[in-house]
Tab-separated table of C-alpha atoms in Angstrom:
chain	number	residue	atom	x	y	z
Q	1	MET	CA	-65.362	55.713	-9.593
Q	2	SER	CA	-66.065	58.364	-12.474
Q	3	THR	CA	-64.706	57.803	-15.552
Q	4	LEU	CA	-61.786	59.784	-16.804
Q	5	SER	CA	-61.608	58.714	-20.565
Q	6	GLY	CA	-59.899	61.289	-22.995
Q	7	LYS	CA	-59.136	63.036	-20.125
Q	8	ARG	CA	-55.017	64.280	-20.379
Q	9	VAL	CA	-54.080	65.091	-16.630
Q	10	ALA	CA	-50.501	67.423	-16.429
Q	11	PHE	CA	-48.152	66.354	-13.598
Q	12	LEU	CA	-45.811	68.765	-12.619
Q	13	ALA	CA	-42.929	68.525	-10.203
Q	14	THR	CA	-39.114	68.654	-10.228
Q	15	ASP	CA	-36.499	66.477	-7.952
Q	16	GLY	CA	-37.170	66.055	-4.538
Q	17	PHE	CA	-40.994	65.284	-4.959
Q	18	GLU	CA	-42.791	63.532	-2.579
Q	19	ASP	CA	-42.600	60.024	-4.025
Q	20	SER	CA	-46.493	58.672	-2.988
Q	21	GLU	CA	-47.788	62.211	-3.669
Q	22	LEU	CA	-46.643	62.013	-7.429
Q	23	THR	CA	-47.147	57.913	-7.678
Q	24	SER	CA	-50.473	57.551	-5.885
Q	25	PRO	CA	-52.663	60.444	-7.999
Q	26	TRP	CA	-51.193	59.205	-11.089
Q	27	GLU	CA	-52.515	55.707	-10.171
Q	28	ALA	CA	-55.572	57.592	-9.412
Q	29	VAL	CA	-56.157	59.361	-13.053
Q	30	THR	CA	-54.733	56.503	-14.896
Q	31	ASP	CA	-56.618	53.724	-13.382
Q	32	ALA	CA	-59.925	56.043	-14.046
Q	33	GLY	CA	-58.751	55.956	-17.470
Q	34	ALA	CA	-57.299	59.522	-18.085
Q	35	THR	CA	-53.756	59.633	-19.833
Q	36	ALA	CA	-50.627	61.404	-17.157
Q	37	VAL	CA	-48.220	63.539	-18.701
Q	38	MET	CA	-44.822	64.799	-16.323
Q	39	ILE	CA	-43.881	68.138	-16.452
Q	40	ALA	CA	-40.893	69.606	-14.893
Q	41	PRO	CA	-38.692	72.558	-15.757
Q	42	GLU	CA	-35.742	70.447	-16.872
Q	43	ALA	CA	-36.060	67.634	-19.775
Q	44	GLY	CA	-34.570	64.009	-18.762
Q	45	THR	CA	-35.492	62.469	-15.665
Q	46	ILE	CA	-36.715	63.719	-12.266
Q	47	THR	CA	-36.100	61.597	-9.146
Q	48	GLY	CA	-38.435	61.951	-5.757
Q	49	LYS	CA	-36.736	62.406	-1.867
Q	50	ASN	CA	-37.575	57.957	-1.498
Q	51	GLY	CA	-35.889	57.460	-5.014
Q	52	HIS	CA	-38.857	56.889	-7.543
Q	53	GLU	CA	-37.737	58.043	-10.805
Q	54	GLN	CA	-40.212	59.360	-13.269
Q	55	SER	CA	-39.829	60.304	-17.204
Q	56	VAL	CA	-40.283	63.601	-17.977
Q	57	ASP	CA	-42.549	64.067	-21.398
Q	58	ALA	CA	-42.161	67.944	-21.799
Q	59	THR	CA	-40.803	70.827	-19.651
Q	60	SER	CA	-42.977	73.625	-18.376
Q	61	ALA	CA	-41.207	75.950	-20.656
Q	62	ASP	CA	-42.637	73.870	-23.580
Q	63	ALA	CA	-46.201	73.034	-22.048
Q	64	GLU	CA	-49.388	74.904	-22.271
Q	65	ALA	CA	-51.869	74.015	-20.441
Q	66	ALA	CA	-54.582	74.346	-23.056
Q	67	GLU	CA	-53.721	70.563	-23.842
Q	68	TYR	CA	-54.252	69.453	-20.764
Q	69	ASP	CA	-58.031	69.080	-18.791
Q	70	ALA	CA	-56.602	68.840	-15.415
Q	71	LEU	CA	-53.110	69.610	-13.194
Q	72	VAL	CA	-51.664	67.704	-10.282
Q	73	LEU	CA	-49.002	69.288	-8.271
Q	74	PRO	CA	-47.389	66.956	-5.925
Q	75	GLY	CA	-45.544	67.742	-2.722
Q	76	GLY	CA	-42.049	67.629	-1.305
Q	77	VAL	CA	-40.191	70.509	0.204
Q	78	VAL	CA	-37.505	70.737	-2.461
Q	79	ASN	CA	-40.296	70.204	-5.068
Q	80	ALA	CA	-42.277	72.592	-4.429
Q	81	ASP	CA	-39.280	74.868	-3.099
Q	82	ASP	CA	-37.308	74.419	-6.692
Q	83	LEU	CA	-41.045	74.932	-8.418
Q	84	ARG	CA	-41.427	78.346	-6.973
Q	85	LEU	CA	-38.361	79.872	-8.359
Q	86	ASP	CA	-39.276	78.621	-12.097
Q	87	ALA	CA	-41.271	81.128	-13.782
Q	88	ALA	CA	-42.248	78.882	-16.881
Q	89	SER	CA	-44.021	76.616	-14.418
Q	90	ALA	CA	-45.624	79.562	-12.635
Q	91	ARG	CA	-46.997	80.304	-15.756
Q	92	PHE	CA	-48.070	76.883	-16.573
Q	93	ALA	CA	-49.858	76.744	-13.274
Q	94	ARG	CA	-51.928	80.068	-13.381
Q	95	ASP	CA	-52.772	79.701	-16.865
Q	96	PHE	CA	-55.264	76.147	-15.474
Q	97	PHE	CA	-56.586	78.847	-13.296
Q	98	ALA	CA	-57.066	81.302	-16.510
Q	99	GLN	CA	-59.040	78.271	-17.968
Q	100	HIS	CA	-61.082	77.652	-15.413
Q	101	LYS	CA	-59.626	73.932	-15.181
Q	102	PRO	CA	-59.215	71.284	-12.223
Q	103	VAL	CA	-56.196	71.663	-10.238
Q	104	GLY	CA	-54.830	69.371	-7.413
Q	105	ALA	CA	-52.167	70.057	-4.828
Q	106	ILE	CA	-51.071	68.156	-2.331
Q	107	CYS	CA	-48.575	68.857	0.540
Q	108	HIS	CA	-46.251	71.386	0.234
Q	109	ALA	CA	-47.231	72.006	-3.712
Q	110	ALA	CA	-49.634	75.194	-2.440
Q	111	TRP	CA	-46.404	77.303	-2.460
Q	112	LEU	CA	-46.470	77.262	-6.348
Q	113	LEU	CA	-49.952	78.281	-6.346
Q	114	VAL	CA	-48.591	81.490	-4.036
Q	115	GLU	CA	-46.189	82.224	-6.613
Q	116	ALA	CA	-49.006	81.924	-9.512
Q	117	GLY	CA	-51.085	84.443	-7.462
Q	118	VAL	CA	-54.381	82.345	-7.937
Q	119	LEU	CA	-55.562	81.878	-4.151
Q	120	GLY	CA	-57.143	85.183	-3.065
Q	121	GLY	CA	-60.342	84.372	-1.610
Q	122	ARG	CA	-59.935	80.833	-2.331
Q	123	THR	CA	-59.900	77.994	0.580
Q	124	LEU	CA	-57.813	75.036	0.651
Q	125	THR	CA	-55.790	73.366	2.895
Q	126	SER	CA	-51.588	72.049	3.253
Q	127	TYR	CA	-49.132	70.707	4.838
Q	128	PRO	CA	-49.306	72.944	8.232
Q	129	SER	CA	-46.199	74.980	7.984
Q	130	LEU	CA	-47.517	76.544	4.616
Q	131	ARG	CA	-50.443	77.983	6.708
Q	132	THR	CA	-49.134	81.415	7.134
Q	133	ASP	CA	-48.102	81.766	3.486
Q	134	LEU	CA	-51.302	80.868	1.964
Q	135	ALA	CA	-53.240	83.040	4.454
Q	136	ASN	CA	-50.947	85.757	3.278
Q	137	ALA	CA	-51.622	84.897	-0.135
Q	138	GLY	CA	-55.124	86.117	0.563
Q	139	ALA	CA	-56.307	82.155	0.856
Q	140	THR	CA	-58.371	80.623	4.256
Q	141	TRP	CA	-56.762	77.578	5.358
Q	142	GLN	CA	-58.531	74.844	7.147
Q	143	ASP	CA	-56.934	71.630	8.505
Q	144	GLU	CA	-59.071	68.978	6.618
Q	145	GLU	CA	-57.692	65.832	4.911
Q	146	VAL	CA	-58.991	67.372	1.761
Q	147	VAL	CA	-60.775	70.481	0.840
Q	148	VAL	CA	-62.514	71.360	-2.742
Q	149	ASP	CA	-62.892	74.825	-3.770
Q	150	ALA	CA	-64.552	75.314	-7.308
Q	151	GLY	CA	-61.996	72.618	-8.850
Q	152	LEU	CA	-58.975	73.378	-7.015
Q	153	VAL	CA	-58.146	70.221	-4.904
Q	154	SER	CA	-56.153	70.096	-1.802
Q	155	SER	CA	-54.933	67.968	0.897
Q	156	ARG	CA	-52.026	68.146	4.018
Q	157	THR	CA	-49.992	65.051	3.736
Q	158	PRO	CA	-49.205	61.424	1.906
Q	159	ASP	CA	-51.581	59.857	4.598
Q	160	ASP	CA	-54.592	61.945	2.779
Q	161	LEU	CA	-53.996	60.690	-0.333
Q	162	PRO	CA	-57.185	58.492	-0.293
Q	163	ALA	CA	-59.218	61.264	0.043
Q	164	PHE	CA	-57.276	63.375	-2.362
Q	165	ASN	CA	-57.472	61.066	-5.169
Q	166	ALA	CA	-61.254	60.383	-5.078
Q	167	LYS	CA	-61.749	64.134	-5.166
Q	168	LEU	CA	-59.429	65.092	-7.555
Q	169	VAL	CA	-60.831	62.263	-9.921
Q	170	GLU	CA	-64.688	63.548	-9.505
Q	171	GLU	CA	-63.182	67.308	-9.679
Q	172	ILE	CA	-61.407	66.156	-13.194
Q	173	ALA	CA	-64.645	63.829	-14.701
Q	174	GLU	CA	-66.918	67.208	-13.779
Q	175	GLY	CA	-64.333	69.547	-15.772
Q	176	PRO	CA	-63.964	73.074	-16.144
Q	177	HIS	CA	-65.616	74.924	-13.206
Q	178	ALA	CA	-66.789	78.843	-13.888
Q	179	ALA	CA	-65.380	79.955	-10.172
Q	180	GLN	CA	-61.791	78.216	-10.727
Q	181	THR	CA	-59.862	81.426	-12.143
Q	182	VAL	CA	-57.163	83.998	-11.102
């Protein structure tokens, strides 16, 4: 397994996230030696759709991509839809692409990437209902458990978490990707 010692990984979510899509990647990156940091639009605590509570370390308005080595976007319909409406969250996500850093998005999380305007010419997967939205944003959608495109790691559902986590850790360990850009 790749080591992520010394790496800082930002997780961006809000209330209504899919619990396992936050907790499982969080565990994968911290088990590999990284420090995970929770970013959300509001300070305090966020709650997943199944009740998992997560303390927020910084708000998206105050967070800077330059302080992190990678970004993870958990899914959940309510979470993803609410994040799309937060300009600071879209800016934060876009900055990871501008800085060529790895980004992981699972399930509905790709909605934020549509809003961030970073999907033109990219290949990814998501929950199947996002297929048209992603295509309209200029992406090529594939129905696979995990798709990796130059540092962008994507998966469809919680069933894909083992493959997602493995590729996420691998891409973070590799570091910046020149083709990971806006």
